[in-house]
PDB file of C-alpha atoms in Angstrom:
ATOM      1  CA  UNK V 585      26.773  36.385  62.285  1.00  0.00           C
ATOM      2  CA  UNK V 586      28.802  34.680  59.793  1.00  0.00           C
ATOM      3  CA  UNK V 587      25.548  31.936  59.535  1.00  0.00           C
ATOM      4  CA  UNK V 588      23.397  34.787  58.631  1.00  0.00           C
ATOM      5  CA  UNK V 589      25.864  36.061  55.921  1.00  0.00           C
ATOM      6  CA  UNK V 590      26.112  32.784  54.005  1.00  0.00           C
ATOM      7  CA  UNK V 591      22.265  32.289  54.704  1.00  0.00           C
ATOM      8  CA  UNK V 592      21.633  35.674  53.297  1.00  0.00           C
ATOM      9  CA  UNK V 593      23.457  35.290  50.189  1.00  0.00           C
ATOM     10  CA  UNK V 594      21.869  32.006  49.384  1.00  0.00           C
ATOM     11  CA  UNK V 595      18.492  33.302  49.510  1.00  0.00           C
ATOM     12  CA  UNK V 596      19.933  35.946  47.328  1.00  0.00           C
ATOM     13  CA  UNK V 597      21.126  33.228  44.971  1.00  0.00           C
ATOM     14  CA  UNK V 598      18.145  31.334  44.878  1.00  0.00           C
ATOM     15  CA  UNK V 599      15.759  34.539  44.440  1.00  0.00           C
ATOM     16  CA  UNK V 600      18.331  35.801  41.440  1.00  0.00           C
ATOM     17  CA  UNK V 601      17.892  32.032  39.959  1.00  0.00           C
ATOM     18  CA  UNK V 602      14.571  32.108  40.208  1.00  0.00           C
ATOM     19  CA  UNK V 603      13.938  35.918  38.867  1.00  0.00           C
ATOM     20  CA  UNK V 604      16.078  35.385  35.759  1.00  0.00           C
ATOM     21  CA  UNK V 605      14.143  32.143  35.267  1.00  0.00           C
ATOM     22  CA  UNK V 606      10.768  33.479  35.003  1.00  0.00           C
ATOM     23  CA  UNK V 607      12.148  36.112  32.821  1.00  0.00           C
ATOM     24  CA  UNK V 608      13.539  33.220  30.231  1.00  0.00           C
ATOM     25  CA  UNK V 609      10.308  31.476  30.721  1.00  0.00           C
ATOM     26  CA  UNK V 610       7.865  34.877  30.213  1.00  0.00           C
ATOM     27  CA  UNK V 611      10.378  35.982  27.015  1.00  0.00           C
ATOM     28  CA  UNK V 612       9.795  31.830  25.677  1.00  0.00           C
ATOM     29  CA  UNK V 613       6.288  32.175  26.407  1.00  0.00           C
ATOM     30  CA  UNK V 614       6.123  35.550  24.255  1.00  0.00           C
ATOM     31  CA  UNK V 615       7.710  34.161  21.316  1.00  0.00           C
ATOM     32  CA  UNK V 616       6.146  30.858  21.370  1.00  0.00           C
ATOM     33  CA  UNK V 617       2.661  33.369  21.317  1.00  0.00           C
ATOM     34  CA  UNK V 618       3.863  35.511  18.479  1.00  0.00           C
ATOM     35  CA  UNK V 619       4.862  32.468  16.450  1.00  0.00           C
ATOM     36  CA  UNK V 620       1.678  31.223  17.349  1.00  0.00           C
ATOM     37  CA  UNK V 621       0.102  34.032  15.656  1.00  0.00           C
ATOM     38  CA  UNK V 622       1.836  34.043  12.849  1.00  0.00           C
ATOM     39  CA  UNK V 623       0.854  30.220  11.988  1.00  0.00           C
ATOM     40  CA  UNK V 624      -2.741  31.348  13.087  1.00  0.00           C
ATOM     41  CA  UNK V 625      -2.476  33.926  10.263  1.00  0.00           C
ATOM     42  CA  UNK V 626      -1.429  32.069   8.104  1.00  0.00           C
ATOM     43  CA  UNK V 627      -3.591  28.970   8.290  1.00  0.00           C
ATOM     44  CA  UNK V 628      -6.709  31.289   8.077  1.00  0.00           C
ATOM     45  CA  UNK V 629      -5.459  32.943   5.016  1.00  0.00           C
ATOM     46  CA  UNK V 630      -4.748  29.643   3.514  1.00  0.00           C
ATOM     47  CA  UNK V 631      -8.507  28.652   4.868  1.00  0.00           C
ATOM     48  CA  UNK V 632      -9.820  31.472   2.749  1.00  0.00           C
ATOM     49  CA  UNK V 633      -8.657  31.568  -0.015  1.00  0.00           C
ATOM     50  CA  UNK V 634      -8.707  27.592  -0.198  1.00  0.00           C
ATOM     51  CA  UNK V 635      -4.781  26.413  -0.356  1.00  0.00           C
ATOM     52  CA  UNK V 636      -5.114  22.668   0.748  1.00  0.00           C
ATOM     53  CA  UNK V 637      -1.239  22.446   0.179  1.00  0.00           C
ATOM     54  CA  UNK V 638      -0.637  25.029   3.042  1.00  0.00           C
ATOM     55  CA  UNK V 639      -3.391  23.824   5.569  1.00  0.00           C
ATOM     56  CA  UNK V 640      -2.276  20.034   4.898  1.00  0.00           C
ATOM     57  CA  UNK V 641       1.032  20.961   5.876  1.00  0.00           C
ATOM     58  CA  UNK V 642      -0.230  22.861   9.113  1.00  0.00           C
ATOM     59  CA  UNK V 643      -2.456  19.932  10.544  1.00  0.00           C
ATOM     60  CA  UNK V 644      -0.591  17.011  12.375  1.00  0.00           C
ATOM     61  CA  UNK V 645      -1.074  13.287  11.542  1.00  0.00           C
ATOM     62  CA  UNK V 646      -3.739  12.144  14.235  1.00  0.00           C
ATOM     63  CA  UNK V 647      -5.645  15.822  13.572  1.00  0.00           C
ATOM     64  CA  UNK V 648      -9.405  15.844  14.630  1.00  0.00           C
ATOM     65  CA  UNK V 649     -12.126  18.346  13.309  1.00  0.00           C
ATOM     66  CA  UNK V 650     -15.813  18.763  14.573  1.00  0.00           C
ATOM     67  CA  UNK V 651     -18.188  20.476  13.811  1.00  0.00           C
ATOM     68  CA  UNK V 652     -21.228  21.653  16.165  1.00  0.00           C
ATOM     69  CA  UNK V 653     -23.823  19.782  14.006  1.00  0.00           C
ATOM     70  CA  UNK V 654     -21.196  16.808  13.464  1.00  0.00           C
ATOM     71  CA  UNK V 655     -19.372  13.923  14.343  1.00  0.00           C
ATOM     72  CA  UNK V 656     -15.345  14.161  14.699  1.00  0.00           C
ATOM     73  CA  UNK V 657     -13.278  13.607  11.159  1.00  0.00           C
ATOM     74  CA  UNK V 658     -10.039  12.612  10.991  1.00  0.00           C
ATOM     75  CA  UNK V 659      -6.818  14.460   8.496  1.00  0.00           C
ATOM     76  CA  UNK V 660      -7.715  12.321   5.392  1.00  0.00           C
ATOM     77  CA  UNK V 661     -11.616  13.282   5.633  1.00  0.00           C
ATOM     78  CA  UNK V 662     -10.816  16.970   6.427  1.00  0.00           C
ATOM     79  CA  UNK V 663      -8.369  17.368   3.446  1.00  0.00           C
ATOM     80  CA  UNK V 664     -10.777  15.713   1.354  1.00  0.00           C
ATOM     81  CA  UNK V 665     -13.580  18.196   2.477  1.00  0.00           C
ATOM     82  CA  UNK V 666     -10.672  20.964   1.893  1.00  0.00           C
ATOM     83  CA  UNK V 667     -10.229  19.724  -1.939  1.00  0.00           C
ATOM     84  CA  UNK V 668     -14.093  19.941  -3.063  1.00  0.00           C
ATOM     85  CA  UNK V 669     -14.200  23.447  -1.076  1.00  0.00           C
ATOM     86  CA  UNK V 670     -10.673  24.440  -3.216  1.00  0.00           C
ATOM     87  CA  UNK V 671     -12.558  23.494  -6.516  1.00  0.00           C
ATOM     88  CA  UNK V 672     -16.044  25.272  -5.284  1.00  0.00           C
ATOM     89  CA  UNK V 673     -13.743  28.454  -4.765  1.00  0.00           C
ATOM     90  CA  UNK V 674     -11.434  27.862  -8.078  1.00  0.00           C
ATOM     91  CA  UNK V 675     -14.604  27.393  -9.971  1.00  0.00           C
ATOM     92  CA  UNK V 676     -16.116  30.321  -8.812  1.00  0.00           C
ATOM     93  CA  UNK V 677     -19.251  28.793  -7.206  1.00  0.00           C
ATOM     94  CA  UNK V 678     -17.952  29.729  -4.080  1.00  0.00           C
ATOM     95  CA  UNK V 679     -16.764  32.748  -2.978  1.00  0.00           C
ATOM     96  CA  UNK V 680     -15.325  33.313   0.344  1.00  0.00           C
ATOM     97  CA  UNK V 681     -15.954  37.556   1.248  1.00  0.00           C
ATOM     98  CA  UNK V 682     -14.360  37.552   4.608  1.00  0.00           C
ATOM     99  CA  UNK V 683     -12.811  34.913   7.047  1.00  0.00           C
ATOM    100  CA  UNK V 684     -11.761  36.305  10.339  1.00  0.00           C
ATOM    101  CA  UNK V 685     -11.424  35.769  14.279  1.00  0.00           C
ATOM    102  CA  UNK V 686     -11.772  37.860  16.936  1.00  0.00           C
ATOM    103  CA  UNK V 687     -12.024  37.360  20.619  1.00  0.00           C
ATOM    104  CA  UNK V 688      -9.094  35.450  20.900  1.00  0.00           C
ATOM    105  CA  UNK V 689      -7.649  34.068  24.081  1.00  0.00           C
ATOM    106  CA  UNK V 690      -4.348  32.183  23.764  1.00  0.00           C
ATOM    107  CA  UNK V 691      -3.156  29.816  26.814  1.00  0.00           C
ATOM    108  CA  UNK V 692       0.491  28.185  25.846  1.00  0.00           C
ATOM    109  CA  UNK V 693       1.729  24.705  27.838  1.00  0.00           C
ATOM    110  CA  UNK V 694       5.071  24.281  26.607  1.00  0.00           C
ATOM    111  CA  UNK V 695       4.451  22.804  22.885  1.00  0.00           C
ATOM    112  CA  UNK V 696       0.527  23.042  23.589  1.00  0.00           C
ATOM    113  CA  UNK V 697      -1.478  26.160  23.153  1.00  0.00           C
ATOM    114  CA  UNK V 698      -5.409  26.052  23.371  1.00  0.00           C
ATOM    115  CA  UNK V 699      -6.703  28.855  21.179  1.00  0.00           C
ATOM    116  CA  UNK V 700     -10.372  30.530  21.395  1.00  0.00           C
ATOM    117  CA  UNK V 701     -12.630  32.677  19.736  1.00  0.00           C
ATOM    118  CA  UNK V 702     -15.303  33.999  17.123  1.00  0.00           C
ATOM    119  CA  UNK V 703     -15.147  33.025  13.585  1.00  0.00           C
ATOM    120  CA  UNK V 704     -17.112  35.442  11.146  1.00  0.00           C
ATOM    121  CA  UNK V 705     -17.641  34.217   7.758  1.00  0.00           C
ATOM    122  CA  UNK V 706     -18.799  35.865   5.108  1.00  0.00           C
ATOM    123  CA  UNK V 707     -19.734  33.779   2.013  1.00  0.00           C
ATOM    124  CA  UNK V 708     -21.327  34.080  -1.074  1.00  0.00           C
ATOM    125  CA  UNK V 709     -22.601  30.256  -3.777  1.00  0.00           C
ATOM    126  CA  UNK V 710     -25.517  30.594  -6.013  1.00  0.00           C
ATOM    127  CA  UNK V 711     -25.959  34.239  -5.583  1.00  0.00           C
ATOM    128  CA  UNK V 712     -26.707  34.116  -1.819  1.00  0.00           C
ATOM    129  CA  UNK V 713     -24.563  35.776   0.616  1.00  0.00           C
ATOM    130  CA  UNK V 714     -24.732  33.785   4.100  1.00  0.00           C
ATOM    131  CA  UNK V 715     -23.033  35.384   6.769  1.00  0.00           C
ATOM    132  CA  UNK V 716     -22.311  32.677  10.148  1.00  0.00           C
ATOM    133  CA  UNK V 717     -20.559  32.930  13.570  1.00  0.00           C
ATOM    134  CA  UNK V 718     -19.079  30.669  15.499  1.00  0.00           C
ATOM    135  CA  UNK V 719     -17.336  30.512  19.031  1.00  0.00           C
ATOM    136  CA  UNK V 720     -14.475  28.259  18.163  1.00  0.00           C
ATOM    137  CA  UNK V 721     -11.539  25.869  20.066  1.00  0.00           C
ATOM    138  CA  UNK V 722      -8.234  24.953  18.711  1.00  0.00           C
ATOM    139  CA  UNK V 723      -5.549  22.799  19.907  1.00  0.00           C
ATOM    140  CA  UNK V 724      -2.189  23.764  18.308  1.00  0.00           C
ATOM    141  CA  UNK V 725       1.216  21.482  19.384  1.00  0.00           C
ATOM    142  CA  UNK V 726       4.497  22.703  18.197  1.00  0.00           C
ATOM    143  CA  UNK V 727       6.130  20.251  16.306  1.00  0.00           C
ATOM    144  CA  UNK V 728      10.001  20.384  15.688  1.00  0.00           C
ATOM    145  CA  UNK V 729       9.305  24.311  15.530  1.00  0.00           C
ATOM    146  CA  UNK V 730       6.141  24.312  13.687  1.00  0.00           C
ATOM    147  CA  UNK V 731       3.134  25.288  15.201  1.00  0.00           C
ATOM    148  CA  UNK V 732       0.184  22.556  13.613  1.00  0.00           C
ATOM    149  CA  UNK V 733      -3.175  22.291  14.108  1.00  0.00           C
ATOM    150  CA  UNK V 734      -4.398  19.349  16.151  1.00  0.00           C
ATOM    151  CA  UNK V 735      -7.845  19.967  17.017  1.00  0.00           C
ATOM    152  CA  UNK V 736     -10.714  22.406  16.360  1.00  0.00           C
ATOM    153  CA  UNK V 737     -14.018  22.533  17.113  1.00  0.00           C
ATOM    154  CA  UNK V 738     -16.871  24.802  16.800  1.00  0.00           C
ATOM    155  CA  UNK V 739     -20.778  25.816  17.553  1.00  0.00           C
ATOM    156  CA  UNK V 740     -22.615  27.870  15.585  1.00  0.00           C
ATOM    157  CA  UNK V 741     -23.791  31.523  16.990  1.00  0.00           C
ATOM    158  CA  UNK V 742     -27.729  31.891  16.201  1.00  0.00           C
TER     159      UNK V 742
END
């Protein structure tokens, strides 16, 4: 009887353990999402409205963009895209109406997250308004605290 008793409580122990573990782990998971957001926000708003300065500083070092009718570029030739796209909009020859994502899924693995969805863009240069869509995946790594950008690609919806 006594065998059971210490048996029982260890099981006890080791379902508590476990219990409060996945709690700590779901409550990380939920703030790591949030924060997520936030930086998601953030780099989009930064994206339209054309603020290299924020989106350089929310891209890591090795960062890779493609484009559905492109090859891969690395940070430098992104940023340097990002600075003729900042004068276009500063200038006034382009004018970004509406940036925005919906459909997003969110799967976070540990500093990792893989982020979906569909861009809408709204833009108007030379008079002509061209809306596009586009089913889109990001790879975000949390640096130190920061979540950054590490990879995105994206096809175009017809």
């Amino acid at each position: 009887m006594r065998f059971f008793k210490i048996l029982l409580t260890v099981v006890v122990a080791i379902y508590l353990t476990n219990c409060t573990d996945k709690q700590t782990t779901n409550k990380e998971s939920e703030i790591a999402k949030e924060n997520l957001l936030i930086a998601i926000a953030k780099f989009n708003k930064a994206f339209q409205e054309g603020n290299v300065v924020v989106l350089e500083s929310m891209i890591t070092e090795n960062y890779l963009h493609t484009n559905g009718n492109s090859k891969s570029i690395n940070k430098k030739d992104w940023i340097n895209y990002l600075r003729n796209r900042e004068r276009e909009i500063k200038t006034g020859n382009l004018e970004v109406i509406m940036h925005k994502i919906d459909e997003m899924e969110i799967e976070i693995y540990g500093d990792m997250a893989i982020v979906t969805g569909k861009i809408t863009v709204s833009s108007k240069k030379k008079e002509e308004i061209q809306k596009n869509e586009y089913r889109i995946t990001n790879v975000w790594i949390n640096e130190t605290g920061d979540w950054k950008r590490a990879g995105f690609h994206d096809g175009k919806i017809n």
